[in-house]
Short mmCIF file of C-alpha atoms in Angstrom, two decimals:
data_model
loop_
_atom_site.label_atom_id
_atom_site.label_comp_id
_atom_site.label_asym_id
_atom_site.label_seq_id
_atom_site.Cartn_x
_atom_site.Cartn_y
_atom_site.Cartn_z
CA GLY M 5 4.99 -31.85 5.50
CA ASN M 6 1.26 -32.17 5.92
CA CYS M 7 0.73 -28.46 5.66
CA LYS M 8 -2.21 -27.14 3.63
CA PRO M 9 -1.35 -24.45 1.04
CA ASP M 10 -2.44 -21.63 3.27
CA CYS M 11 0.05 -22.71 6.00
CA SER M 12 2.81 -20.99 4.09
CA LEU M 13 0.91 -17.70 4.37
CA ILE M 14 0.53 -18.26 8.08
CA ARG M 15 4.24 -18.76 8.47
CA MET M 16 5.05 -15.84 6.37
CA PHE M 17 2.70 -13.48 8.23
CA SER M 18 3.89 -14.74 11.59
CA ARG M 19 7.34 -13.26 10.75
CA LEU M 20 5.96 -9.76 10.24
CA LEU M 21 7.57 -7.49 12.87
CA THR M 22 7.61 -3.71 13.11
CA SER M 23 11.36 -4.07 13.53
CA ASN M 24 11.84 -5.59 10.07
CA THR M 25 8.64 -4.89 8.08
CA ALA M 26 7.10 -1.81 6.40
CA LEU M 27 4.62 -1.10 3.63
CA PHE M 28 6.20 0.92 0.80
CA VAL M 29 3.80 2.82 -1.55
CA CYS M 30 5.53 4.56 -4.45
CA ASP M 31 4.08 7.30 -6.77
CA VAL M 32 0.33 6.58 -6.45
CA GLN M 33 -0.40 10.21 -7.24
CA GLY M 34 -3.48 11.89 -8.80
CA ALA M 35 -1.86 12.75 -12.14
CA PHE M 36 -1.13 9.12 -12.78
CA THR M 37 -4.70 7.88 -12.33
CA LYS M 38 -5.36 8.34 -16.04
CA ALA M 39 -2.24 6.76 -17.24
CA ILE M 40 -2.16 3.58 -15.14
CA PHE M 41 -4.00 0.48 -16.47
CA GLY M 42 -6.17 -1.07 -13.76
CA ILE M 43 -5.88 2.08 -11.57
CA GLU M 44 -9.13 1.15 -9.58
CA GLU M 45 -7.73 -2.14 -8.55
CA LEU M 46 -4.36 -0.65 -7.68
CA ILE M 47 -6.11 2.02 -5.54
CA ASN M 48 -8.44 -0.46 -3.79
CA THR M 49 -5.55 -2.92 -3.12
CA THR M 50 -3.26 -0.11 -1.91
CA GLY M 51 -5.95 1.22 0.31
CA PHE M 52 -6.51 -2.29 1.84
CA LEU M 53 -2.84 -2.70 2.43
CA LEU M 54 -2.73 0.77 4.12
CA LYS M 55 -5.52 -0.23 6.43
CA CYS M 56 -3.90 -3.56 7.26
CA SER M 57 -0.55 -1.95 7.99
CA ARG M 58 -2.25 0.48 10.34
CA ALA M 59 -4.16 -2.33 12.09
CA LEU M 60 -0.92 -4.37 12.44
CA HIS M 61 1.00 -1.22 13.66
CA LEU M 62 3.40 -1.54 10.76
CA PRO M 63 5.21 1.52 9.54
CA CYS M 64 4.38 2.95 6.04
CA VAL M 65 6.82 4.61 3.63
CA ILE M 66 4.98 6.64 0.95
CA THR M 67 6.93 8.38 -1.74
CA GLU M 68 5.92 10.75 -4.45
CA GLN M 69 7.76 12.53 -7.24
CA TYR M 70 7.30 16.22 -8.09
CA PRO M 71 3.94 16.72 -6.24
CA GLU M 72 3.59 20.31 -7.31
CA LYS M 73 2.84 19.07 -10.88
CA LEU M 74 1.75 15.48 -10.31
CA GLN M 75 -0.43 16.02 -7.20
CA HIS M 76 0.21 14.56 -3.83
CA THR M 77 -0.49 10.99 -2.87
CA GLY M 78 -3.87 10.43 -1.13
CA LEU M 79 -5.74 13.64 -1.98
CA GLY M 80 -9.03 11.71 -2.31
CA ILE M 81 -7.34 8.84 -3.98
CA PHE M 82 -7.74 6.44 -1.00
CA GLY M 83 -11.01 7.74 0.23
CA ASP M 84 -11.28 8.15 3.97
CA ILE M 85 -7.79 6.76 4.74
CA GLU M 86 -5.68 9.40 6.47
CA LEU M 87 -2.05 9.43 5.16
#
């Protein structure tokens, strides 16, 4: 109808419920920081999403692979965000 472009975002976000929504963060580990192109933007965006999910009381699922060698997710990567 006569909806402005941002109305679709409003409709989308109005459907976010803790019963059917979660933030999924996969393998943002310290060892990958030198290998990922645009890592600073990825870290900033992921940090922002983590803060938003906490503010909205949405659950977060954070995965990591082989942390003994690849470091854990969040050890200083996201600054002051507690994981």
